[in-house]
Short mmCIF file of C-alpha atoms in Angstrom, two decimals:
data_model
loop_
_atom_site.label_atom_id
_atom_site.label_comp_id
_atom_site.label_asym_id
_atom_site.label_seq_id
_atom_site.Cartn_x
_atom_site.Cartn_y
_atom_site.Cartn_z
CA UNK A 215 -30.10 22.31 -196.20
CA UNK A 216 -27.40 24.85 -197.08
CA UNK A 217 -28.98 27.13 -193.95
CA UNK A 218 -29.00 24.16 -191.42
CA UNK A 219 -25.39 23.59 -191.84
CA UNK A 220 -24.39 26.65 -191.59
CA UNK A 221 -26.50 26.97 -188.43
CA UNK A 222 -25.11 23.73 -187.23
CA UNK A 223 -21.23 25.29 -187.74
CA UNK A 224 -22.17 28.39 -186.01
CA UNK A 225 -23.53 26.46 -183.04
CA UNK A 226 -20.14 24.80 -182.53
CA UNK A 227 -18.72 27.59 -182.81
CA UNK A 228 -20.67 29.18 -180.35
CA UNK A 229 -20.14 26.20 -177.94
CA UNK A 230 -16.46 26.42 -178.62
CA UNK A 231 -16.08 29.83 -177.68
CA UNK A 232 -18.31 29.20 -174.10
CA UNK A 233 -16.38 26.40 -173.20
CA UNK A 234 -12.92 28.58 -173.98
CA UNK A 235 -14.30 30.94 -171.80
CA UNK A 236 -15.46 28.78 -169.13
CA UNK A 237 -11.71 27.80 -169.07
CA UNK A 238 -10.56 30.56 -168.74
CA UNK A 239 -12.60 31.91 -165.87
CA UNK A 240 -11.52 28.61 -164.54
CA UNK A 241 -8.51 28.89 -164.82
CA UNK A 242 -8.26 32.19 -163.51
CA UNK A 243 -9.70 31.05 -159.87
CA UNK A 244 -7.74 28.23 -159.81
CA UNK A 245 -4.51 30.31 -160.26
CA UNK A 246 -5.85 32.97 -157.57
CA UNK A 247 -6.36 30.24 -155.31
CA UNK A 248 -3.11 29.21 -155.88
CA UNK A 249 -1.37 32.34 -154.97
CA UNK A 250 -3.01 33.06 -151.63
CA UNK A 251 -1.95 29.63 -151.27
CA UNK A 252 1.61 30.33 -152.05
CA UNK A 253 1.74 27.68 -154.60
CA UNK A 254 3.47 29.78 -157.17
CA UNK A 255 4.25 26.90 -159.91
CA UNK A 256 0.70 25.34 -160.35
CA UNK A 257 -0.14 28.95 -160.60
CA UNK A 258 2.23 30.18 -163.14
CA UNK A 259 0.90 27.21 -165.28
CA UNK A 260 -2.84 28.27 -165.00
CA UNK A 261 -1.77 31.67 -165.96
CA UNK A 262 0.34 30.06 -168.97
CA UNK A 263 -2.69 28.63 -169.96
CA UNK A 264 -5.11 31.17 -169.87
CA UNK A 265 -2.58 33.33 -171.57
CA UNK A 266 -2.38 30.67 -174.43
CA UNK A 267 -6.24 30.55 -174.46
CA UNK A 268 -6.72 34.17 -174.25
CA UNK A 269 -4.48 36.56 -175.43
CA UNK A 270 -6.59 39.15 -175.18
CA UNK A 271 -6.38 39.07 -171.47
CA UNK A 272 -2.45 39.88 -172.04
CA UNK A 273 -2.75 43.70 -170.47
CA UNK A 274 -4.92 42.31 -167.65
CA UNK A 275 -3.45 40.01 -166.12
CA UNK A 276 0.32 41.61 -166.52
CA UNK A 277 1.35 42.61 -163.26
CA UNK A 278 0.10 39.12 -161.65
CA UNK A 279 1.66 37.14 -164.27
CA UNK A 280 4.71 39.03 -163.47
CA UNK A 281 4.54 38.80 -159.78
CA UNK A 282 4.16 34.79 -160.03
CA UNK A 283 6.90 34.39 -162.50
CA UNK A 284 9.46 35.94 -160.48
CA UNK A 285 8.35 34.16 -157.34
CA UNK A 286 7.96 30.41 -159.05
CA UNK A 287 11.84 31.73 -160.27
CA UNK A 288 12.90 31.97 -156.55
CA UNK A 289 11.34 29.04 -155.46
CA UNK A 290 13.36 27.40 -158.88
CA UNK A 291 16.81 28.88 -158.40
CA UNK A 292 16.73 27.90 -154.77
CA UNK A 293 15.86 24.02 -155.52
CA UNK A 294 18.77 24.76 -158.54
CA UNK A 295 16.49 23.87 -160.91
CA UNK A 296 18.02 26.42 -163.52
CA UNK A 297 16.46 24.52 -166.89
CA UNK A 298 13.32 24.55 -165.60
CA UNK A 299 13.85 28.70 -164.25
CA UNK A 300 15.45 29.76 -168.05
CA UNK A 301 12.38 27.64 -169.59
CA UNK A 302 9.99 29.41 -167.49
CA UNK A 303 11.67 32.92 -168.64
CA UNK A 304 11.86 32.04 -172.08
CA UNK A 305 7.73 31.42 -172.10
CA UNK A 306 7.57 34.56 -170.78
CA UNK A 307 9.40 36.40 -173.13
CA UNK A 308 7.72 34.67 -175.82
CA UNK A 309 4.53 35.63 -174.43
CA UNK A 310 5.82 39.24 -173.27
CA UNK A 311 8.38 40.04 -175.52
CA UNK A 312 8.99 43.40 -174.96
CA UNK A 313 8.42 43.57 -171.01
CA UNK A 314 11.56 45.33 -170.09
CA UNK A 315 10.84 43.88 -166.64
CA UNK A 316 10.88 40.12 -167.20
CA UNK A 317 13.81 41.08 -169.94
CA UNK A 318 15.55 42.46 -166.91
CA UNK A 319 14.81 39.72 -163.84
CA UNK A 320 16.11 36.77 -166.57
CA UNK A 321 19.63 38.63 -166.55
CA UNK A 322 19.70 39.31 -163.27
CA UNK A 323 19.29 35.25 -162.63
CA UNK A 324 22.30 35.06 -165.30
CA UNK A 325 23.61 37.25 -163.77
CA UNK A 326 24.12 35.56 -160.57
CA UNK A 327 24.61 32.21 -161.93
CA UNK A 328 27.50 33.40 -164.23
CA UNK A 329 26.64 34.09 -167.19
CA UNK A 330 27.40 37.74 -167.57
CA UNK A 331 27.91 38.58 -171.37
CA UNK A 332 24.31 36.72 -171.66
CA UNK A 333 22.67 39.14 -168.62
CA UNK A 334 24.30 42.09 -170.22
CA UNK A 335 22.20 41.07 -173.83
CA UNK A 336 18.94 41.03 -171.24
CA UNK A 337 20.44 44.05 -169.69
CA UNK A 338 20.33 45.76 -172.91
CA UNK A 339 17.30 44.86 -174.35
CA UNK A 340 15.52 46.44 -171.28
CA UNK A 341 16.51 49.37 -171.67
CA UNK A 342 15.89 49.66 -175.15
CA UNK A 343 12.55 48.67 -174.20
CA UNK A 344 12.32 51.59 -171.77
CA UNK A 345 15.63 53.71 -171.57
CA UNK A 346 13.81 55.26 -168.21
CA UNK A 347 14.05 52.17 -166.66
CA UNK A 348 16.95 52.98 -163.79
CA UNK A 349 17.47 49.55 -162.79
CA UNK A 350 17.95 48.13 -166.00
CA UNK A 351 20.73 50.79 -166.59
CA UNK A 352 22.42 50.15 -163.19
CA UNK A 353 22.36 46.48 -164.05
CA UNK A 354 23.53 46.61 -167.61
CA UNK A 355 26.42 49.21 -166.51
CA UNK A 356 27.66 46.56 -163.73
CA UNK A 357 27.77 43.45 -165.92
CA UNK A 358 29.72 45.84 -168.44
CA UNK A 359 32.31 46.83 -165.54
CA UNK A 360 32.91 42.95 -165.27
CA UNK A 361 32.61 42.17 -169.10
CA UNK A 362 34.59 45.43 -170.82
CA UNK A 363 38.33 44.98 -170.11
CA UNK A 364 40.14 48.13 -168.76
CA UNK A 365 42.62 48.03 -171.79
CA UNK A 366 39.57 49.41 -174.05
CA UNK A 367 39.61 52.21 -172.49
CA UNK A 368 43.16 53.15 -172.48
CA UNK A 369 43.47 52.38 -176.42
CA UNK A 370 40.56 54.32 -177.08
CA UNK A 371 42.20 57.26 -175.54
CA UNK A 372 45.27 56.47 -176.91
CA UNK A 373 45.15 59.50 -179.73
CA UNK A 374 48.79 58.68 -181.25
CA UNK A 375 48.05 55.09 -181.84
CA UNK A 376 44.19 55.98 -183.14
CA UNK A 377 45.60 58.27 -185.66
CA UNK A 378 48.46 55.74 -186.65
CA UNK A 379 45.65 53.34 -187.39
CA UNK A 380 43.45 55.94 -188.72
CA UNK A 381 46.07 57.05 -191.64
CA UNK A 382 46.96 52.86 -192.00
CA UNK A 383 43.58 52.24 -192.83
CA UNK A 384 42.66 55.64 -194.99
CA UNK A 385 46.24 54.44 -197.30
CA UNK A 386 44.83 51.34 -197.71
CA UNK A 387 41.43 52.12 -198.59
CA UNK A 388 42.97 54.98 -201.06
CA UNK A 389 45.00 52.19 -202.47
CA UNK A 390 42.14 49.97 -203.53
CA UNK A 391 41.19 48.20 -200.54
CA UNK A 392 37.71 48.79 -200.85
CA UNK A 393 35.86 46.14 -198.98
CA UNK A 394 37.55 45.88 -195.13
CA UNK A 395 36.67 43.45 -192.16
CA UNK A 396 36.99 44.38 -188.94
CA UNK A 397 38.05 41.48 -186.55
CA UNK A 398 37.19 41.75 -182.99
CA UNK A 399 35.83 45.40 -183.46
CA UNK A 400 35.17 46.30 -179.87
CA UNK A 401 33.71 49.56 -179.91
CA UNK A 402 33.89 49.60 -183.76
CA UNK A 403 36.24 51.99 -183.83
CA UNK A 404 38.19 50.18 -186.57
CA UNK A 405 35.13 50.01 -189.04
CA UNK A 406 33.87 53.74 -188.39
CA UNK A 407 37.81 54.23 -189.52
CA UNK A 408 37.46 52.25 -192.83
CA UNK A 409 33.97 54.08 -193.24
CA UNK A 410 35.22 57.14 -192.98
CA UNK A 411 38.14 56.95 -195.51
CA UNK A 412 35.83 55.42 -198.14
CA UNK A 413 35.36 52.10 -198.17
CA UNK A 414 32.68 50.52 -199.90
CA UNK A 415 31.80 47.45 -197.92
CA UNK A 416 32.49 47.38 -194.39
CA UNK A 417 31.76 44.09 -192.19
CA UNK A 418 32.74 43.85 -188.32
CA UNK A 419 32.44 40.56 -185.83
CA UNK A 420 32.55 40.44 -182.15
CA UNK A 421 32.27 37.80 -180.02
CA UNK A 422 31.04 39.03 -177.01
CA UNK A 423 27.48 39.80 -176.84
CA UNK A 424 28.35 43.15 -174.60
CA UNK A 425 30.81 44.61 -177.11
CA UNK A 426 28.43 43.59 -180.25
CA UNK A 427 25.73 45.36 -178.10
CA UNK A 428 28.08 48.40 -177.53
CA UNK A 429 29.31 48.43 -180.99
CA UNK A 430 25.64 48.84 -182.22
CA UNK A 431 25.03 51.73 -180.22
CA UNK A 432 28.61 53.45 -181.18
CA UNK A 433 27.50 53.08 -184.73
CA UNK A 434 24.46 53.87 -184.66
CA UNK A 435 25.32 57.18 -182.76
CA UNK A 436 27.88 58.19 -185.75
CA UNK A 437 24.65 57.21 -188.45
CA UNK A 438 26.97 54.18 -189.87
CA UNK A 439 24.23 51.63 -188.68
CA UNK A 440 23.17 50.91 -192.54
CA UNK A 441 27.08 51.23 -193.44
CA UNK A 442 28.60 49.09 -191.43
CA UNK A 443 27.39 45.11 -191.20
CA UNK A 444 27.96 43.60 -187.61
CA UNK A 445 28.26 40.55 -186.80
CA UNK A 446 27.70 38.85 -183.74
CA UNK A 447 30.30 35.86 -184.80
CA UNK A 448 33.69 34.52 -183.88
CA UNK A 449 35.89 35.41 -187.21
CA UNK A 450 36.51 31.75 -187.48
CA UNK A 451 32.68 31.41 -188.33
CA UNK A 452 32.19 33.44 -190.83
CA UNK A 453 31.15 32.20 -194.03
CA UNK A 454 30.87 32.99 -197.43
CA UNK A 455 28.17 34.14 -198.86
CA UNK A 456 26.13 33.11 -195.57
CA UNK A 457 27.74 35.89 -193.98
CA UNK A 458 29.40 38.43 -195.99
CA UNK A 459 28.56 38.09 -199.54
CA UNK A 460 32.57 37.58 -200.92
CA UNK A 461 36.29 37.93 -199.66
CA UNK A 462 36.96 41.35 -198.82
CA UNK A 463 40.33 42.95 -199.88
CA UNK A 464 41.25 44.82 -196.21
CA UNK A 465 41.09 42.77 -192.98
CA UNK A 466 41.69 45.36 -189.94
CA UNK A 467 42.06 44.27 -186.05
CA UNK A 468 42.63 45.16 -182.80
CA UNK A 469 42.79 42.01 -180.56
CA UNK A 470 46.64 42.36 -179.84
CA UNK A 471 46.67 42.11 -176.03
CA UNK A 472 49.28 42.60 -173.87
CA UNK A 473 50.52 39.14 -174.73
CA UNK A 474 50.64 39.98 -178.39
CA UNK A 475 48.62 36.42 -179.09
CA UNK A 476 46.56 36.78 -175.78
CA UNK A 477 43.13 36.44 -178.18
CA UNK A 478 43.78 34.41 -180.88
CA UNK A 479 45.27 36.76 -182.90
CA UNK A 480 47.26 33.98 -185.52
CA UNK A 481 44.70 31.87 -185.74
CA UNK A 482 42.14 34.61 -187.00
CA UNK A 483 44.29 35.96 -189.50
CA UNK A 484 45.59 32.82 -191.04
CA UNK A 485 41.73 31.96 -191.37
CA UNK A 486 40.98 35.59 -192.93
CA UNK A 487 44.04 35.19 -195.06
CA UNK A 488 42.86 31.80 -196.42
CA UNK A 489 39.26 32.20 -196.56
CA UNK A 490 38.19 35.70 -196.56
CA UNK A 491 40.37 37.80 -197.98
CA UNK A 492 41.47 38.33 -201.39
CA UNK A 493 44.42 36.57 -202.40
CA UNK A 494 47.32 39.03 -204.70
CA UNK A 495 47.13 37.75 -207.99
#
Protein backbone atom coordinates (compact mmCIF):
# COMPACT_ATOMS: atom_id res chain seq x y z
CA UNK A 1 0.00 0.00 0.00
CA UNK A 2 2.82 2.29 1.14
CA UNK A 3 4.31 1.86 -2.74
CA UNK A 4 0.89 2.63 -4.45
CA UNK A 5 0.63 5.90 -2.77
CA UNK A 6 3.62 6.96 -3.33
CA UNK A 7 3.16 6.01 -7.00
CA UNK A 8 -0.17 7.67 -6.96
CA UNK A 9 1.69 11.19 -5.57
CA UNK A 10 4.30 10.91 -8.13
CA UNK A 11 1.73 10.57 -10.89
CA UNK A 12 0.20 13.93 -9.91
CA UNK A 13 3.07 15.21 -9.79
CA UNK A 14 4.00 14.19 -13.03
CA UNK A 15 0.63 15.45 -14.44
CA UNK A 16 1.19 18.71 -12.67
CA UNK A 17 4.36 19.42 -14.14
CA UNK A 18 2.87 18.48 -18.03
CA UNK A 19 0.07 20.57 -17.64
CA UNK A 20 2.56 23.60 -16.27
CA UNK A 21 4.33 23.04 -19.22
CA UNK A 22 1.61 22.80 -21.60
CA UNK A 23 0.86 26.35 -20.24
CA UNK A 24 3.55 27.57 -20.75
CA UNK A 25 4.16 26.61 -24.35
CA UNK A 26 0.73 28.03 -24.52
CA UNK A 27 1.24 30.78 -23.34
CA UNK A 28 4.21 31.49 -25.18
CA UNK A 29 2.25 31.31 -28.75
CA UNK A 30 -0.40 33.14 -27.58
CA UNK A 31 1.91 36.07 -26.56
CA UNK A 32 3.88 35.72 -30.04
CA UNK A 33 0.72 35.96 -31.70
CA UNK A 34 0.03 38.82 -29.90
CA UNK A 35 3.00 40.80 -30.86
CA UNK A 36 2.92 40.36 -34.61
CA UNK A 37 -0.45 41.44 -33.88
CA UNK A 38 0.61 44.55 -32.15
CA UNK A 39 -1.45 43.80 -29.19
CA UNK A 40 1.24 44.61 -26.71
CA UNK A 41 -0.97 44.42 -23.31
CA UNK A 42 -2.61 40.90 -23.73
CA UNK A 43 0.92 40.07 -24.54
CA UNK A 44 2.79 41.49 -21.69
CA UNK A 45 0.25 39.50 -19.52
CA UNK A 46 1.00 36.07 -21.21
CA UNK A 47 4.59 36.81 -20.71
CA UNK A 48 3.75 37.79 -16.91
CA UNK A 49 2.39 34.58 -16.68
CA UNK A 50 4.70 32.36 -18.08
CA UNK A 51 7.32 34.22 -16.16
CA UNK A 52 5.31 33.43 -12.88
CA UNK A 53 4.98 29.78 -14.08
CA UNK A 54 8.44 29.44 -15.20
CA UNK A 55 11.15 31.19 -13.90
CA UNK A 56 13.51 29.31 -15.37
CA UNK A 57 12.68 30.73 -18.70
CA UNK A 58 13.81 34.27 -17.08
CA UNK A 59 17.21 34.54 -19.44
CA UNK A 60 15.14 33.41 -22.45
CA UNK A 61 12.66 35.27 -22.89
CA UNK A 62 14.53 38.71 -21.64
CA UNK A 63 14.90 40.78 -24.53
CA UNK A 64 11.08 40.08 -25.67
CA UNK A 65 9.78 40.66 -22.33
CA UNK A 66 11.64 43.83 -22.48
CA UNK A 67 10.65 44.88 -25.89
CA UNK A 68 6.76 44.39 -24.92
CA UNK A 69 7.04 46.16 -21.68
CA UNK A 70 8.29 49.26 -23.03
CA UNK A 71 5.84 49.23 -25.91
CA UNK A 72 2.51 48.25 -23.66
CA UNK A 73 4.27 51.53 -21.57
CA UNK A 74 3.80 53.75 -24.70
CA UNK A 75 0.62 52.61 -25.58
CA UNK A 76 -0.15 53.37 -21.42
CA UNK A 77 1.40 56.80 -21.06
CA UNK A 78 -0.31 57.91 -24.23
CA UNK A 79 -3.99 56.79 -22.99
CA UNK A 80 -2.48 58.55 -19.43
CA UNK A 81 -3.00 55.62 -17.78
CA UNK A 82 0.12 56.23 -15.43
CA UNK A 83 -1.13 53.63 -12.42
CA UNK A 84 -1.56 51.09 -14.63
CA UNK A 85 2.26 52.08 -16.59
CA UNK A 86 4.17 52.36 -12.81
CA UNK A 87 2.22 48.92 -11.93
CA UNK A 88 3.39 47.38 -15.01
CA UNK A 89 7.15 48.63 -14.16
CA UNK A 90 7.01 47.67 -10.74
CA UNK A 91 6.16 43.75 -11.92
CA UNK A 92 8.95 44.07 -13.86
CA UNK A 93 11.34 45.05 -11.50
CA UNK A 94 10.10 42.56 -9.19
CA UNK A 95 10.57 40.02 -11.71
CA UNK A 96 13.93 41.66 -13.14
CA UNK A 97 15.33 43.35 -10.41
CA UNK A 98 18.53 44.15 -11.44
CA UNK A 99 17.85 44.92 -15.30
CA UNK A 100 19.57 48.20 -15.51
CA UNK A 101 17.39 48.64 -18.61
CA UNK A 102 13.84 48.45 -17.28
CA UNK A 103 15.51 50.32 -14.01
CA UNK A 104 16.34 52.98 -16.53
CA UNK A 105 12.99 53.26 -19.02
CA UNK A 106 10.74 53.55 -15.45
CA UNK A 107 12.77 56.91 -14.73
CA UNK A 108 12.76 58.06 -17.87
CA UNK A 109 8.64 57.83 -17.73
CA UNK A 110 9.18 59.80 -14.25
CA UNK A 111 11.08 61.56 -15.70
CA UNK A 112 8.80 63.07 -18.13
CA UNK A 113 5.84 63.04 -16.00
CA UNK A 114 7.64 65.04 -13.20
CA UNK A 115 8.88 63.26 -10.90
CA UNK A 116 12.56 63.90 -11.09
CA UNK A 117 14.20 63.14 -7.60
CA UNK A 118 12.23 59.62 -8.09
CA UNK A 119 13.87 59.10 -11.94
CA UNK A 120 17.17 60.15 -10.57
CA UNK A 121 16.80 56.97 -7.71
CA UNK A 122 16.03 54.74 -11.14
CA UNK A 123 18.75 56.70 -12.73
CA UNK A 124 21.09 55.56 -10.16
CA UNK A 125 20.32 52.22 -9.63
CA UNK A 126 21.13 51.56 -13.37
CA UNK A 127 24.12 52.41 -13.32
CA UNK A 128 25.09 50.68 -10.37
CA UNK A 129 23.73 47.83 -12.12
CA UNK A 130 26.07 48.44 -15.05
CA UNK A 131 28.29 51.67 -14.62
CA UNK A 132 29.01 51.07 -18.64
CA UNK A 133 25.69 51.77 -19.33
CA UNK A 134 26.05 55.46 -21.21
CA UNK A 135 22.53 56.23 -21.23
CA UNK A 136 21.83 55.62 -17.81
CA UNK A 137 24.72 58.08 -16.94
CA UNK A 138 23.49 60.78 -19.39
CA UNK A 139 20.08 60.40 -17.83
CA UNK A 140 21.01 60.33 -14.20
CA UNK A 141 23.49 63.46 -14.83
CA UNK A 142 20.41 65.51 -16.43
CA UNK A 143 17.83 64.86 -13.71
CA UNK A 144 20.79 65.90 -11.26
CA UNK A 145 21.31 69.31 -13.31
CA UNK A 146 17.50 69.92 -12.54
CA UNK A 147 17.51 68.37 -8.93
CA UNK A 148 21.17 69.72 -7.41
CA UNK A 149 20.80 73.47 -6.75
CA UNK A 150 23.71 75.66 -8.09
CA UNK A 151 24.39 77.01 -4.47
CA UNK A 152 26.02 73.41 -3.67
CA UNK A 153 28.44 73.98 -5.69
CA UNK A 154 29.56 77.35 -4.75
CA UNK A 155 29.63 76.34 -0.86
CA UNK A 156 31.50 73.41 -1.61
CA UNK A 157 34.15 75.50 -3.13
CA UNK A 158 33.84 77.93 -0.70
CA UNK A 159 37.38 76.93 1.21
CA UNK A 160 37.10 79.86 3.96
CA UNK A 161 33.67 78.93 5.04
CA UNK A 162 34.58 74.86 4.80
CA UNK A 163 37.42 75.39 7.09
CA UNK A 164 35.32 77.73 9.47
CA UNK A 165 32.96 74.81 9.75
CA UNK A 166 35.65 72.33 9.71
CA UNK A 167 37.49 73.85 13.01
CA UNK A 168 33.52 74.52 14.53
CA UNK A 169 32.88 71.06 14.33
CA UNK A 170 36.60 69.52 15.30
CA UNK A 171 36.12 72.12 18.84
CA UNK A 172 33.08 70.62 19.43
CA UNK A 173 33.83 67.13 18.97
CA UNK A 174 37.22 67.81 21.13
CA UNK A 175 34.90 69.23 23.69
CA UNK A 176 32.79 66.15 24.21
CA UNK A 177 30.39 66.21 21.53
CA UNK A 178 30.82 62.83 20.56
CA UNK A 179 27.74 61.67 18.81
CA UNK A 180 26.79 64.52 15.86
CA UNK A 181 23.76 64.64 13.36
CA UNK A 182 24.01 66.01 10.30
CA UNK A 183 20.76 67.76 9.05
CA UNK A 184 20.23 68.12 5.43
CA UNK A 185 23.82 66.73 4.65
CA UNK A 186 23.92 67.30 0.94
CA UNK A 187 27.02 65.95 -0.20
CA UNK A 188 27.86 64.85 3.40
CA UNK A 189 30.36 67.08 3.71
CA UNK A 190 29.27 67.99 7.26
CA UNK A 191 29.43 64.29 8.58
CA UNK A 192 32.87 63.36 6.78
CA UNK A 193 33.81 66.71 8.99
CA UNK A 194 32.53 65.27 12.35
CA UNK A 195 34.20 61.86 11.20
CA UNK A 196 37.21 63.17 10.72
CA UNK A 197 37.71 65.10 14.04
CA UNK A 198 36.63 62.03 16.03
CA UNK A 199 33.37 61.53 16.62
CA UNK A 200 32.02 58.41 17.69
CA UNK A 201 28.56 58.20 16.23
CA UNK A 202 27.80 60.01 13.22
CA UNK A 203 24.10 60.00 11.66
CA UNK A 204 23.12 62.20 8.46
CA UNK A 205 19.38 62.69 6.78
CA UNK A 206 18.51 64.00 3.44
CA UNK A 207 15.47 64.40 1.96
CA UNK A 208 15.99 64.25 -1.49
CA UNK A 209 16.49 60.95 -2.96
CA UNK A 210 19.35 62.55 -5.46
CA UNK A 211 21.44 64.06 -2.66
CA UNK A 212 20.95 60.77 -0.32
CA UNK A 213 22.08 58.95 -3.55
CA UNK A 214 25.07 61.39 -3.96
CA UNK A 215 25.89 61.43 -0.38
CA UNK A 216 26.32 57.55 -0.53
CA UNK A 217 28.69 57.67 -3.18
CA UNK A 218 30.78 60.76 -1.51
CA UNK A 219 31.09 58.54 1.49
CA UNK A 220 31.67 55.70 0.27
CA UNK A 221 34.56 57.18 -1.92
CA UNK A 222 36.32 58.62 1.45
CA UNK A 223 35.72 54.68 3.11
CA UNK A 224 33.19 56.36 5.81
CA UNK A 225 30.29 54.13 4.37
CA UNK A 226 30.32 51.86 7.75
CA UNK A 227 31.05 55.26 9.77
CA UNK A 228 28.63 57.32 8.87
CA UNK A 229 24.63 56.22 9.11
CA UNK A 230 22.45 57.91 6.31
CA UNK A 231 19.32 58.43 6.32
CA UNK A 232 17.00 58.88 3.68
CA UNK A 233 14.45 60.95 6.13
CA UNK A 234 13.15 64.43 6.67
CA UNK A 235 14.84 65.43 10.26
CA UNK A 236 11.35 65.89 11.50
CA UNK A 237 10.97 61.99 11.11
CA UNK A 238 13.44 60.72 12.82
CA UNK A 239 12.83 58.68 15.70
CA UNK A 240 14.28 57.30 18.57
CA UNK A 241 15.54 54.30 18.78
CA UNK A 242 13.73 53.44 15.30
CA UNK A 243 16.22 55.52 13.76
CA UNK A 244 19.21 56.45 15.61
CA UNK A 245 19.56 54.49 18.68
CA UNK A 246 19.58 57.82 21.36
CA UNK A 247 19.89 61.74 21.33
CA UNK A 248 23.09 62.70 20.04
CA UNK A 249 25.07 65.56 21.76
CA UNK A 250 26.20 67.65 18.28
CA UNK A 251 23.52 68.54 15.69
CA UNK A 252 25.46 70.13 12.53
CA UNK A 253 23.62 71.75 9.30
CA UNK A 254 23.84 73.36 6.29
CA UNK A 255 20.32 74.22 4.95
CA UNK A 256 20.74 78.09 5.46
CA UNK A 257 19.72 79.37 2.02
CA UNK A 258 19.90 82.55 0.76
CA UNK A 259 16.77 83.40 2.70
CA UNK A 260 18.35 82.31 5.92
CA UNK A 261 14.90 80.13 6.68
CA UNK A 262 14.45 79.28 2.89
CA UNK A 263 14.41 75.25 4.06
CA UNK A 264 13.02 74.95 7.19
CA UNK A 265 15.82 75.72 9.03
CA UNK A 266 13.76 76.70 12.69
CA UNK A 267 11.59 74.19 12.52
CA UNK A 268 14.38 71.40 12.26
CA UNK A 269 16.34 72.62 14.98
CA UNK A 270 13.67 73.30 17.48
CA UNK A 271 12.66 69.54 16.72
CA UNK A 272 16.49 68.36 17.15
CA UNK A 273 16.71 70.54 20.18
CA UNK A 274 13.61 68.94 21.78
CA UNK A 275 13.82 65.50 20.66
CA UNK A 276 17.18 64.53 19.57
CA UNK A 277 19.65 66.15 21.13
CA UNK A 278 20.94 66.08 24.52
CA UNK A 279 19.60 68.51 26.78
CA UNK A 280 22.65 70.52 29.30
CA UNK A 281 22.06 69.25 32.55
Amino acid sequence: MPNSNAKLHNNHRSDREASRRELVSRSLQSAQHCLENQDFGTAYAHYLLVLNLAPELKTTVKETFQFTLFKWAEELDSLARIQDLFNCYEQAIELYPNDEVICSSMGEHLFRMGFRDEAAGYFHKAVKLNPDFADAKENFYRVANWLVERWHFIMLNDAKRNLTYLKAIENAVRSGSTSVLDIGTGTGILSMFAKKAGASFVYACELSKTMYELARDVVAANNMEREIKLLHLKSLDIEIPKHIPERVSLVVTETVDAGLFGEGIVESLIHAWEHLLLQPK
